[in-house]
Coordinates of C-alpha atoms in Angstrom, one line a residue:
M135 CA -2.3 14.8 9.0
L136 CA -0.9 13.0 12.0
S137 CA -3.2 13.5 14.9
L138 CA -1.9 14.2 18.5
R139 CA -3.5 15.2 21.6
R140 CA -1.2 17.7 23.1
Y141 CA 0.6 20.4 21.8
A142 CA 3.6 19.3 23.4
V143 CA 3.6 16.1 22.1
Y144 CA 2.9 17.6 18.7
L145 CA 6.2 19.3 19.0
G146 CA 8.0 16.5 20.0
L147 CA 6.9 14.1 17.5
A148 CA 6.5 16.7 14.4
A149 CA 9.8 14.9 13.0
C150 CA 8.7 11.5 13.7
F151 CA 5.5 12.3 11.6
L152 CA 7.3 13.9 8.6
L153 CA 9.5 10.8 8.2
G154 CA 6.3 8.5 8.5
T155 CA 4.5 10.6 6.2
L156 CA 7.2 10.6 3.5
N157 CA 7.7 7.1 3.9
Y158 CA 4.1 6.1 3.4
F159 CA 4.2 8.1 0.5
R160 CA 7.0 5.7 -0.4
E161 CA 9.9 7.9 -1.3
P162 CA 12.6 6.4 0.5
L163 CA 16.0 8.1 1.9
I164 CA 19.0 6.5 0.4
S165 CA 21.7 5.3 2.9
R166 CA 24.6 3.1 1.9
A167 CA 26.1 2.6 5.5
P168 CA 27.7 -0.9 5.7
F169 CA 26.4 -3.2 8.2
K170 CA 29.3 -3.3 10.5
Q171 CA 30.4 -6.5 12.7
Q172 CA 29.1 -6.3 16.2
R173 CA 30.5 -7.4 19.7
P174 CA 28.8 -10.6 21.1
L175 CA 25.5 -10.0 22.8
Q176 CA 25.2 -10.4 26.2
Q177 CA 21.5 -11.4 26.8
P178 CA 19.4 -10.2 29.9
Q179 CA 17.4 -12.3 32.5
V180 CA 14.3 -13.4 30.9
E181 CA 11.5 -15.2 32.8
D182 CA 11.5 -18.5 31.2
G183 CA 15.4 -19.2 30.8
E184 CA 18.9 -18.2 31.7
P185 CA 20.8 -15.4 29.8
T186 CA 23.2 -16.6 26.9
T187 CA 25.9 -15.4 24.9
I188 CA 25.4 -15.5 21.0
S189 CA 28.0 -14.4 18.0
T190 CA 26.3 -11.3 16.3
D191 CA 29.3 -11.2 13.7
L192 CA 27.2 -11.0 10.8
S193 CA 30.4 -11.7 8.4
D194 CA 30.2 -15.3 9.9
P195 CA 28.9 -17.5 7.2
K196 CA 27.3 -19.5 9.9
F197 CA 25.1 -16.9 11.3
R198 CA 21.3 -17.4 10.9
W199 CA 18.6 -15.3 11.8
D200 CA 16.4 -18.2 12.6
Q201 CA 18.9 -18.9 15.4
V202 CA 18.9 -15.6 17.2
P203 CA 17.7 -16.3 21.0
V204 CA 14.3 -15.1 21.7
R205 CA 14.4 -12.8 24.9
Y206 CA 10.8 -12.7 25.6
P207 CA 9.5 -16.0 24.4
V208 CA 5.8 -16.8 23.8
K209 CA 4.6 -19.7 26.2
K210 CA 2.2 -21.2 23.9
L211 CA 1.6 -20.2 20.1
A212 CA -1.5 -19.3 18.7
A213 CA -2.5 -22.0 16.3
L214 CA -3.6 -21.6 12.8
P215 CA -7.3 -21.9 12.2
T216 CA -8.0 -25.8 11.6
Q217 CA -11.7 -25.5 10.6
A218 CA -12.4 -26.4 6.9
P219 CA -12.8 -23.2 4.8
K220 CA -16.4 -22.0 4.2
R221 CA -17.8 -21.8 0.6
L222 CA -17.7 -17.7 0.6
P223 CA -19.9 -15.9 -2.0
K224 CA -18.6 -15.8 -5.6
V225 CA -16.2 -12.6 -5.9
Q226 CA -15.5 -12.5 -9.6
H227 CA -18.1 -12.2 -12.4
D228 CA -19.1 -14.6 -14.7
F229 CA -17.9 -13.2 -18.1
K230 CA -19.7 -14.0 -21.3
P231 CA -17.4 -14.9 -24.3
E232 CA -15.9 -12.0 -26.0
T233 CA -16.4 -11.0 -29.8
E234 CA -13.6 -11.4 -32.2
Q235 CA -13.4 -7.2 -32.2
Q236 CA -13.4 -7.3 -28.2
S237 CA -10.6 -9.9 -28.0
S238 CA -8.4 -8.2 -30.9
T239 CA -8.8 -4.9 -29.0
R240 CA -7.9 -6.5 -25.6
K241 CA -5.0 -8.3 -26.8
T242 CA -3.5 -5.2 -28.4
R243 CA -3.6 -3.6 -25.1
L244 CA -2.4 -6.4 -23.3
N245 CA 0.8 -6.6 -25.3
A246 CA 1.1 -2.7 -24.9
V247 CA 1.4 -3.2 -21.0
K248 CA 3.6 -6.1 -21.5
E249 CA 6.0 -4.2 -23.6
S250 CA 6.1 -1.5 -21.0
F251 CA 6.9 -3.9 -18.6
T252 CA 9.4 -5.8 -20.5
R253 CA 11.0 -2.2 -21.3
C254 CA 11.6 -1.5 -17.8
W255 CA 12.6 -4.9 -16.6
N256 CA 15.5 -5.0 -19.2
S257 CA 16.8 -1.6 -18.3
Y258 CA 16.8 -2.6 -14.6
R259 CA 18.4 -5.9 -15.5
K260 CA 21.1 -4.0 -17.5
L261 CA 21.7 -0.9 -15.2
A262 CA 20.6 -1.9 -11.5
W263 CA 20.6 -5.5 -11.3
L264 CA 20.2 -6.6 -7.6
K265 CA 19.6 -2.9 -6.5
D266 CA 16.3 -1.7 -5.0
E267 CA 15.4 0.7 -7.9
L268 CA 16.5 1.9 -11.2
A269 CA 16.8 5.7 -11.8
P270 CA 15.0 6.0 -14.9
L271 CA 16.7 9.1 -16.2
S272 CA 20.2 8.7 -15.0
G273 CA 20.3 5.1 -15.3
G274 CA 21.7 4.9 -11.9
F275 CA 20.2 2.8 -8.9
R276 CA 18.8 3.6 -5.5
D277 CA 19.0 1.1 -2.4
G278 CA 16.4 2.8 -0.2
F279 CA 14.8 -0.7 1.0
G280 CA 17.9 -2.2 2.4
G281 CA 19.9 -3.2 -0.8
W282 CA 18.1 -6.2 -0.9
A283 CA 16.8 -6.0 -4.6
A284 CA 13.6 -4.8 -3.9
N285 CA 12.7 -4.3 -7.5
L286 CA 13.6 -7.8 -8.4
V287 CA 11.8 -9.4 -5.6
D288 CA 8.7 -7.3 -6.0
N289 CA 8.3 -8.4 -9.8
L290 CA 9.1 -12.3 -9.6
D291 CA 5.3 -12.9 -9.6
N292 CA 4.9 -10.4 -12.6
L293 CA 7.6 -12.5 -14.6
W294 CA 5.8 -15.6 -14.0
I295 CA 2.2 -14.3 -14.7
M296 CA 3.4 -12.6 -17.9
G297 CA 5.2 -15.9 -19.2
M298 CA 8.4 -14.6 -18.8
R299 CA 9.8 -18.0 -17.8
E300 CA 13.7 -17.6 -18.7
E301 CA 13.8 -14.0 -16.9
F302 CA 11.9 -15.8 -13.9
E303 CA 14.6 -18.3 -13.5
E304 CA 17.6 -15.9 -13.8
A305 CA 15.8 -13.7 -11.2
V306 CA 15.2 -16.9 -8.9
Q307 CA 18.9 -17.5 -8.8
A308 CA 19.8 -14.1 -8.1
V309 CA 17.1 -13.9 -5.1
E310 CA 19.3 -17.2 -3.7
K311 CA 22.2 -14.4 -3.6
I312 CA 20.4 -11.6 -1.5
D313 CA 22.5 -11.5 1.8
L314 CA 20.0 -10.5 4.8
T315 CA 23.3 -9.8 7.0
Q316 CA 24.1 -6.7 4.8
C317 CA 22.1 -3.8 4.8
T318 CA 22.3 -0.2 3.3
L319 CA 20.0 1.3 6.1
E320 CA 20.6 1.6 9.7
Q321 CA 16.7 1.2 10.2
I322 CA 14.4 -0.5 8.2
N323 CA 10.7 -0.4 7.7
V324 CA 9.3 -3.7 8.8
F325 CA 6.1 -3.1 6.8
E326 CA 7.8 -2.2 3.6
T327 CA 10.3 -5.0 3.9
T328 CA 7.2 -7.3 4.6
I329 CA 4.8 -6.4 1.9
R330 CA 7.7 -6.2 -0.8
H331 CA 10.1 -8.8 0.0
L332 CA 8.2 -11.4 2.0
G333 CA 5.0 -10.9 -0.1
G334 CA 6.8 -11.0 -3.3
L335 CA 8.7 -14.3 -2.5
L336 CA 5.3 -15.8 -1.0
S337 CA 3.6 -14.9 -4.1
A338 CA 5.9 -16.4 -6.4
Y339 CA 6.0 -19.4 -4.7
D340 CA 2.3 -19.7 -4.6
L341 CA 2.3 -19.3 -8.3
S342 CA 5.5 -21.4 -9.4
G343 CA 5.8 -23.9 -6.6
D344 CA 9.5 -23.2 -6.8
E345 CA 10.8 -24.2 -3.3
R346 CA 14.0 -21.9 -3.5
L347 CA 11.4 -19.2 -3.1
L348 CA 9.9 -20.6 0.2
V349 CA 13.4 -20.9 1.6
K350 CA 14.2 -17.3 1.2
A351 CA 10.8 -16.6 2.3
K352 CA 11.5 -18.3 5.7
E353 CA 14.8 -16.5 5.7
V354 CA 13.0 -13.0 5.4
G355 CA 10.4 -14.0 7.8
S356 CA 12.9 -15.3 10.4
M357 CA 14.7 -12.0 10.4
L358 CA 11.5 -9.8 10.6
I359 CA 9.8 -11.8 13.6
V360 CA 12.8 -10.5 15.4
A361 CA 11.2 -7.1 15.3
F362 CA 8.4 -8.7 17.4
D363 CA 11.1 -9.5 20.5
T364 CA 9.6 -7.0 22.9
P365 CA 8.4 -7.5 26.4
N366 CA 4.7 -7.3 24.9
R367 CA 5.2 -8.9 21.6
M368 CA 4.7 -5.7 19.8
P369 CA 6.7 -5.1 16.6
I370 CA 9.0 -2.5 16.4
T371 CA 8.0 -0.7 12.9
R372 CA 11.0 1.4 12.3
W373 CA 13.5 -1.2 13.2
L374 CA 17.0 -0.6 14.3
W375 CA 18.3 -4.0 13.6
R376 CA 21.6 -3.9 14.9
Q377 CA 20.2 -2.8 18.5
A378 CA 18.2 -6.2 18.3
L379 CA 21.5 -8.1 18.7
E380 CA 22.9 -5.9 21.2
G381 CA 20.1 -5.7 23.8
P382 CA 16.6 -5.6 24.9
Q383 CA 14.1 -4.0 22.7
V384 CA 10.9 -1.9 23.4
A385 CA 8.2 -1.3 21.1
D386 CA 7.4 2.3 20.3
D387 CA 4.9 4.5 21.8
T388 CA 3.9 6.2 18.5
V389 CA 3.5 4.0 15.7
L390 CA 1.3 4.4 12.3
V391 CA -1.4 2.0 12.4
A392 CA -1.0 0.8 9.0
E393 CA 2.4 -0.4 9.7
I394 CA 1.8 -2.5 12.6
G395 CA -1.8 -3.6 11.4
S396 CA -0.8 -4.5 7.8
L397 CA 1.4 -7.5 8.4
S398 CA -1.1 -10.1 8.9
M399 CA -1.4 -11.5 5.3
E400 CA 2.3 -12.1 4.7
F401 CA 3.0 -13.4 8.1
T402 CA -0.2 -15.8 8.1
R403 CA 0.5 -17.2 4.6
L404 CA 4.1 -18.1 5.7
S405 CA 2.7 -20.2 8.6
M406 CA 0.1 -21.7 6.4
L407 CA 2.8 -22.6 3.7
T408 CA 5.4 -23.9 6.4
G409 CA 3.3 -25.2 9.1
D410 CA 5.1 -23.2 11.5
P411 CA 2.6 -21.0 13.6
K412 CA 5.2 -18.5 15.2
W413 CA 4.5 -15.9 12.3
Y414 CA 0.8 -16.4 12.7
D415 CA 1.3 -16.3 16.2
A416 CA 3.1 -12.7 16.0
V417 CA 0.0 -11.0 14.1
E418 CA -2.6 -12.6 15.9
R419 CA -1.6 -10.8 18.9
I420 CA -2.2 -7.5 17.0
V421 CA -5.6 -8.8 15.8
K422 CA -6.7 -9.5 19.1
I423 CA -6.2 -5.8 20.1
L424 CA -8.0 -4.4 17.0
D425 CA -10.8 -6.8 18.0
K426 CA -11.1 -5.8 21.8
Q427 CA -10.4 -2.0 21.2
Q428 CA -12.4 -1.5 18.0
G429 CA -15.4 0.1 20.0
K430 CA -13.4 2.0 22.4
T431 CA -11.6 4.6 19.9
L432 CA -12.6 8.2 19.8
L433 CA -14.3 7.4 16.6
P434 CA -15.6 3.8 17.5
G435 CA -15.3 1.5 14.4
M436 CA -12.4 3.2 13.3
F437 CA -8.6 3.3 14.5
P438 CA -6.7 6.2 14.8
V439 CA -3.8 7.1 12.6
T440 CA -1.1 6.8 15.3
V441 CA -1.2 3.9 18.4
N442 CA 0.9 3.2 21.1
A443 CA 2.7 0.0 20.6
K444 CA 4.6 0.1 23.9
T445 CA 1.6 -0.1 25.9
A446 CA -0.6 -1.9 23.4
D447 CA -3.1 1.0 23.4
F448 CA -4.9 1.7 19.8
T449 CA -7.6 4.1 20.9
H450 CA -6.1 7.8 22.0
D451 CA -5.2 9.5 18.9
T452 CA -7.7 11.9 17.2
M453 CA -7.4 11.6 13.5
F454 CA -9.1 8.9 11.6
T455 CA -8.9 8.1 7.8
L456 CA -8.7 5.4 5.1
S457 CA -5.9 7.3 3.5
A458 CA -2.1 7.5 3.9
M459 CA -0.8 5.8 7.3
S460 CA -4.1 3.9 7.9
D461 CA -5.2 2.7 4.6
S462 CA -3.7 -1.2 4.3
L463 CA -4.9 -1.8 8.0
Y464 CA -8.6 -1.7 6.6
E465 CA -7.7 -3.3 3.3
Y466 CA -6.5 -6.4 4.9
I467 CA -9.7 -7.0 7.1
P468 CA -11.7 -8.3 4.1
K469 CA -8.6 -9.9 2.5
M470 CA -7.8 -11.6 5.7
H471 CA -11.2 -13.2 5.7
A472 CA -10.6 -14.3 2.1
L473 CA -7.3 -15.8 2.7
L474 CA -8.2 -18.0 5.7
G475 CA -11.6 -19.1 4.1
G476 CA -14.0 -17.1 6.1
V477 CA -13.4 -19.2 9.4
D478 CA -12.5 -16.5 11.8
P479 CA -15.7 -14.2 12.5
R480 CA -13.4 -11.3 13.8
Y481 CA -12.8 -10.0 10.4
E482 CA -16.4 -9.8 9.6
K483 CA -17.0 -7.6 12.7
L484 CA -13.9 -5.4 12.0
Y485 CA -14.8 -4.9 8.4
K486 CA -18.5 -4.1 9.3
G487 CA -17.7 -1.7 12.3
S488 CA -14.9 0.1 10.5
T489 CA -16.6 0.7 7.2
A490 CA -20.0 1.6 9.0
T491 CA -18.1 4.6 10.7
A492 CA -16.1 5.6 7.5
I493 CA -19.4 5.7 5.5
E494 CA -20.8 7.9 7.9
Y495 CA -17.9 10.4 8.8
N496 CA -15.2 9.9 6.0
L497 CA -16.9 9.8 2.6
W498 CA -18.1 12.8 0.7
R499 CA -19.4 13.8 -2.5
P500 CA -17.6 16.7 -4.2
M501 CA -19.0 19.4 -6.2
T502 CA -18.1 19.4 -9.7
P503 CA -19.0 20.9 -13.2
D504 CA -20.8 17.8 -14.3
N505 CA -22.7 17.0 -11.1
A506 CA -20.8 13.5 -11.2
D507 CA -22.4 11.3 -8.7
I508 CA -18.9 10.2 -7.1
L509 CA -17.4 9.8 -3.8
I510 CA -14.0 10.7 -2.2
S511 CA -12.7 9.5 1.2
G512 CA -11.5 12.4 3.3
E513 CA -9.8 12.6 6.8
V514 CA -11.8 13.1 10.1
R515 CA -10.8 14.7 13.4
S516 CA -12.5 13.5 16.5
H517 CA -13.3 16.2 19.3
G518 CA -14.5 13.8 22.0
K519 CA -17.9 12.4 22.8
F520 CA -20.0 15.4 23.0
V521 CA -18.8 17.3 19.8
P522 CA -19.4 16.1 16.2
P523 CA -16.3 15.0 14.5
T524 CA -15.1 17.3 11.6
L525 CA -14.4 16.3 8.1
D526 CA -11.2 17.7 6.0
P527 CA -12.6 17.4 2.6
Q528 CA -9.1 16.1 1.1
G529 CA -8.4 13.6 -1.5
Q530 CA -5.3 11.5 -2.1
H531 CA -4.3 9.1 -4.7
L532 CA -3.2 6.6 -2.1
V533 CA -6.6 6.2 -1.0
C534 CA -8.2 5.3 -4.3
F535 CA -7.6 1.6 -3.0
A536 CA -10.7 2.0 -1.0
G537 CA -13.1 1.7 -3.9
G538 CA -11.9 -2.0 -4.5
M539 CA -12.0 -2.7 -0.7
F540 CA -15.4 -1.6 -0.2
A541 CA -16.4 -3.8 -3.5
L542 CA -14.6 -7.0 -2.2
G543 CA -16.3 -6.3 1.2
G544 CA -19.5 -5.9 -0.4
K545 CA -19.1 -9.3 -2.4
L546 CA -17.4 -11.2 0.5
F547 CA -19.9 -10.4 3.3
N548 CA -23.1 -10.0 0.6
T549 CA -23.7 -6.7 1.1
P550 CA -24.6 -5.2 -2.2
A551 CA -24.7 -1.6 -1.1
H552 CA -20.8 -1.7 -0.4
V553 CA -20.4 -2.5 -4.0
E554 CA -22.2 0.4 -5.1
I555 CA -20.2 2.7 -2.8
G556 CA -16.9 1.0 -4.1
K557 CA -18.2 2.0 -7.8
K558 CA -18.7 5.5 -6.5
L559 CA -15.2 5.8 -5.2
V560 CA -13.7 4.3 -8.2
D561 CA -15.6 6.7 -10.6
G562 CA -14.1 9.5 -8.1
C563 CA -10.8 8.5 -8.9
I564 CA -11.4 8.0 -12.7
W565 CA -13.0 11.6 -12.5
T566 CA -10.1 13.2 -10.9
Y567 CA -7.7 11.6 -13.5
K568 CA -9.7 12.7 -16.6
N569 CA -10.2 16.3 -15.2
M570 CA -6.3 17.0 -14.8
P571 CA -4.6 18.4 -17.6
L572 CA -2.2 15.5 -18.3
G573 CA -4.9 12.8 -17.4
I574 CA -3.3 12.2 -14.3
M575 CA -4.5 12.2 -10.6
P576 CA -2.1 14.3 -8.1
E577 CA -1.1 12.9 -4.8
V578 CA -3.4 15.2 -2.7
F579 CA -5.9 17.8 -3.7
R580 CA -9.0 19.5 -2.1
M581 CA -12.8 20.1 -3.4
V582 CA -15.8 21.6 -2.1
P583 CA -17.9 19.0 -0.3
C584 CA -21.5 18.7 -1.2
D585 CA -24.0 19.2 1.4
S586 CA -25.8 15.9 0.4
R587 CA -24.5 12.8 -1.3
L588 CA -28.0 12.7 -3.2
E589 CA -28.0 15.9 -4.9
C590 CA -25.5 18.4 -5.5
A591 CA -25.5 21.1 -8.3
W592 CA -22.5 23.0 -9.5
N593 CA -22.1 26.5 -8.1
E594 CA -19.2 28.5 -9.6
T595 CA -19.4 31.2 -6.8
A596 CA -19.2 28.5 -4.3
W597 CA -16.2 26.9 -5.9
K598 CA -14.3 30.2 -6.1
A599 CA -15.2 31.0 -2.6
G600 CA -13.6 27.6 -1.5
V601 CA -10.4 28.5 -3.7
R602 CA -10.0 31.7 -1.8
A603 CA -10.6 29.9 1.5
E604 CA -7.5 27.7 0.7
Q605 CA -5.3 30.5 0.4
H606 CA -4.4 30.9 4.0
T607 CA -2.0 33.7 3.3
L608 CA -4.9 36.0 2.4
T609 CA -6.4 38.3 4.8
E610 CA -10.0 39.5 4.4
D611 CA -8.7 42.8 3.3
D612 CA -6.9 41.2 0.2
T613 CA -8.3 41.9 -2.9
E614 CA -6.4 39.5 -5.2
D615 CA -8.7 38.3 -8.0
V616 CA -9.8 34.5 -7.4
D617 CA -9.5 34.2 -11.3
A618 CA -5.9 35.1 -11.2
I619 CA -5.4 32.6 -8.2
I620 CA -6.9 30.0 -10.4
A621 CA -5.0 30.7 -13.4
T622 CA -1.6 30.8 -11.3
Q623 CA -2.0 27.7 -9.6
R624 CA -3.5 25.9 -12.7
L625 CA -6.7 24.7 -11.0
Q626 CA -9.2 22.8 -13.0
K627 CA -12.9 23.4 -12.3
G628 CA -13.8 21.7 -8.9
F629 CA -10.4 21.6 -7.4
T630 CA -9.7 24.2 -4.6
N631 CA -6.3 23.3 -4.0
L632 CA -3.6 21.0 -5.2
Q633 CA -1.5 20.4 -2.0
D634 CA 0.8 17.8 -3.4
R635 CA 1.0 18.0 -7.5
R636 CA 3.2 15.0 -7.9
Y637 CA 2.4 11.7 -9.6
I638 CA 4.9 8.6 -8.3
L639 CA 3.6 6.2 -10.6
R640 CA 0.9 5.2 -8.3
P641 CA -1.2 2.1 -8.3
E642 CA -4.2 2.6 -6.3
A643 CA -6.6 3.9 -9.0
I644 CA -5.8 1.0 -11.6
E645 CA -5.9 -1.3 -8.6
S646 CA -9.4 -0.7 -7.8
V647 CA -10.4 -0.3 -11.7
F648 CA -8.9 -3.9 -11.7
L649 CA -10.9 -5.1 -8.9
L650 CA -14.3 -3.6 -9.8
Y651 CA -14.0 -4.7 -13.3
R652 CA -13.2 -8.4 -12.4
M653 CA -16.3 -8.1 -9.7
T654 CA -18.9 -6.4 -12.1
G655 CA -18.0 -7.2 -15.5
A656 CA -18.6 -3.4 -16.3
Q657 CA -17.1 -2.6 -19.7
Y658 CA -16.5 1.0 -19.2
L659 CA -13.8 0.0 -16.7
Q660 CA -11.6 -1.6 -19.0
E661 CA -12.0 1.6 -21.3
A662 CA -11.3 3.6 -18.3
A663 CA -8.1 1.7 -17.6
W664 CA -6.9 2.0 -21.2
E665 CA -7.3 5.8 -20.9
L666 CA -5.3 5.7 -17.6
F667 CA -2.7 3.7 -19.0
T668 CA -2.2 5.8 -22.2
A669 CA -2.0 9.2 -20.1
I670 CA 0.4 7.9 -17.6
T671 CA 2.8 6.5 -20.1
N672 CA 2.6 9.4 -22.5
A673 CA 3.8 11.6 -19.7
T674 CA 6.1 9.3 -17.9
E675 CA 8.1 7.2 -20.4
T676 CA 11.8 7.8 -20.6
P677 CA 14.4 6.4 -23.0
L678 CA 15.1 3.8 -20.2
A679 CA 11.8 3.2 -18.5
N680 CA 9.1 5.3 -16.7
A681 CA 9.5 8.2 -14.4
A682 CA 7.7 10.0 -11.5
L683 CA 6.3 13.3 -12.1
S684 CA 6.8 16.6 -10.1
D685 CA 3.7 18.4 -11.3
V686 CA 0.7 17.0 -13.1
S687 CA -1.1 20.6 -13.2
F688 CA 0.7 21.5 -16.4
S689 CA -1.1 20.9 -19.9
P690 CA 1.3 19.2 -22.6
E691 CA 1.1 22.7 -24.5
Q692 CA 2.4 24.4 -21.4
M693 CA 5.2 22.0 -20.9
R694 CA 6.2 22.3 -24.5
A695 CA 5.8 26.1 -24.4
E696 CA 8.0 26.7 -21.3
E697 CA 10.3 23.8 -22.0
R698 CA 9.4 22.4 -18.7
M699 CA 10.7 19.3 -17.1
V700 CA 8.4 17.7 -14.6
Q701 CA 9.9 14.2 -14.8
M702 CA 11.8 12.9 -11.7
D703 CA 14.6 10.4 -11.6
S704 CA 12.4 8.1 -9.7
M705 CA 11.0 4.9 -10.3
E706 CA 9.6 3.0 -7.1
S707 CA 9.4 -0.9 -7.5
F708 CA 5.5 -0.5 -7.3
W709 CA 5.4 1.0 -10.7
M710 CA 6.3 -2.6 -12.2
A711 CA 5.0 -4.6 -9.4
E712 CA 1.7 -3.1 -8.9
T713 CA 0.7 -0.6 -11.4
L714 CA 1.9 -2.5 -14.4
K715 CA 0.6 -5.6 -12.9
Y716 CA -2.9 -4.4 -12.6
F717 CA -3.0 -3.0 -16.1
Y718 CA -1.8 -6.1 -17.4
L719 CA -4.5 -8.2 -15.5
V720 CA -7.4 -5.8 -16.5
F721 CA -6.7 -6.9 -20.1
S722 CA -6.0 -10.5 -19.4
E723 CA -8.6 -13.3 -19.7
P724 CA -10.3 -13.4 -16.5
E725 CA -9.4 -16.8 -15.2
V726 CA -5.7 -15.5 -15.0
V727 CA -5.5 -14.8 -11.1
S728 CA -9.2 -15.3 -10.6
L729 CA -10.5 -13.2 -7.4
D730 CA -12.2 -16.6 -6.5
E731 CA -8.9 -18.2 -5.9
W732 CA -6.6 -15.5 -5.2
V733 CA -6.2 -12.5 -3.0
F734 CA -3.8 -9.6 -3.3
N735 CA -1.7 -8.2 -0.4
T736 CA -1.3 -4.4 -0.7
E737 CA 1.8 -4.7 -2.8
A738 CA -0.3 -6.6 -5.5
H739 CA 1.1 -9.8 -4.7
P740 CA -1.5 -12.4 -4.9
F741 CA -1.8 -15.2 -2.5
R742 CA -3.7 -18.5 -3.0
R743 CA -6.9 -18.5 -0.8
R744 CA -8.1 -21.2 1.1
V745 CA -11.1 -22.7 -0.4
P746 CA -13.2 -25.5 -0.2
E747 CA -12.2 -28.4 -2.2

């Protein structure tokens, strides 16, 4: 999936790519390495000051991340926009009063979602308190995000939104105890820490106004900004943070574009709330590069999967996608426009340029037995200026976010055609859920792309030819019956390959269902949401919480007959923080976290938008 220009580079970066892919599909490795005491730092000469010596004894109670000296200081910090926010187009649908029956049904479903969340929270509180994740089968825990209580911080806003005030107060008191001088990891993912920890704290503060949360958010932000202390002020996204206290840092020459390009909402919101521009300045430098280099990539308008942070060159890779490793870069473009109140014209330019390219090259209509008018977003390989790019007709659960992104952009930038595109993308994800045996979408799959987005009749012969083409181990002389392949691989009609059969409790489908429902009021989306919730909870529920699934291609009957176990001992924090939040909000009253007042980060944390008074 990761695009590389030269074969030699490909070999050298294969391991790096695998690590990036696994992390982006969010299954962190577990490390329990203690954060050891370090020797005093001897600082090098820097242009604007003399070297100094500081203590890096992290066991010293006086150590503070905001007092770590800056090796490469910024001479003049970029200031937050001061213009009054614009009156942007209305995003949320004007809902009519519901009938008594509609209200009763909605509230019943809302309570079911809350019961599921409460059950998971109580198990976490009892068995994995202040750990990153609860293991939902064994009752153990995982600390794959630094040991900084990821599940707790990720769900502060949920506790507030769901009215669980006593649990919220207990959680806030626990947050104050999180020690950022201790870590279970040698290397932390700056992106994941930003969206989960910083995003979770800022959102909970925006909702509750509890100052303790802003204090901790500043502490997290003060730690994360040290990763930007490089010669060109580009961040180190996979950060060996002990080394940051031992000597100079240099940004990496191969970085996932989503990880470097998806820090803007959280850093900007922290500057907005504190009045300190240093966090906004840090991400503003990245936005400048995106703005300047957007038309210079090998697929102008979009950015490649990997970029060079060391040289600040975001143009040379050949793979382009809205999917994993690029996704939230594009998601944050219209959301930053909303967060800042529409005062920075670069975000409209970036949105229109990237989506025009994606619509032309990445979006495709799959051939389905019911001739469904749906879209899926795939991956595109550029071959240079004189050869047309090629589409890989792959679908991913993760890219289901794109339906909500297009619909939001269509609303904010007054482009109704994008709302319609968003609808077809959302419908594509719903279709994929409904056409799997468990009613649950797999991580990665392939289908036969239609020649036209306007008309596409089902052709069983073409489908079977597509299935056979996916069997890369077969030769032309092999006579294996395609029907046998379909049966053995449990392929439903329309699917040619299930490259990753897992479901890891992902939120992207219900995320876009929720957003599109709030924007259009279309009732079928609430019904689809309930079908998704029912299917997911039926398959994933454990005695303690909910578990990821290793294979969603089995029917319930097959699993019973074969006594097959597909539940895995894994429940990432986004199950509660994102998936259950969006299920809860789709059945809430529309004014609860209105899209005209709030905008969500990629971990489903709502930030308060700048809007005219």
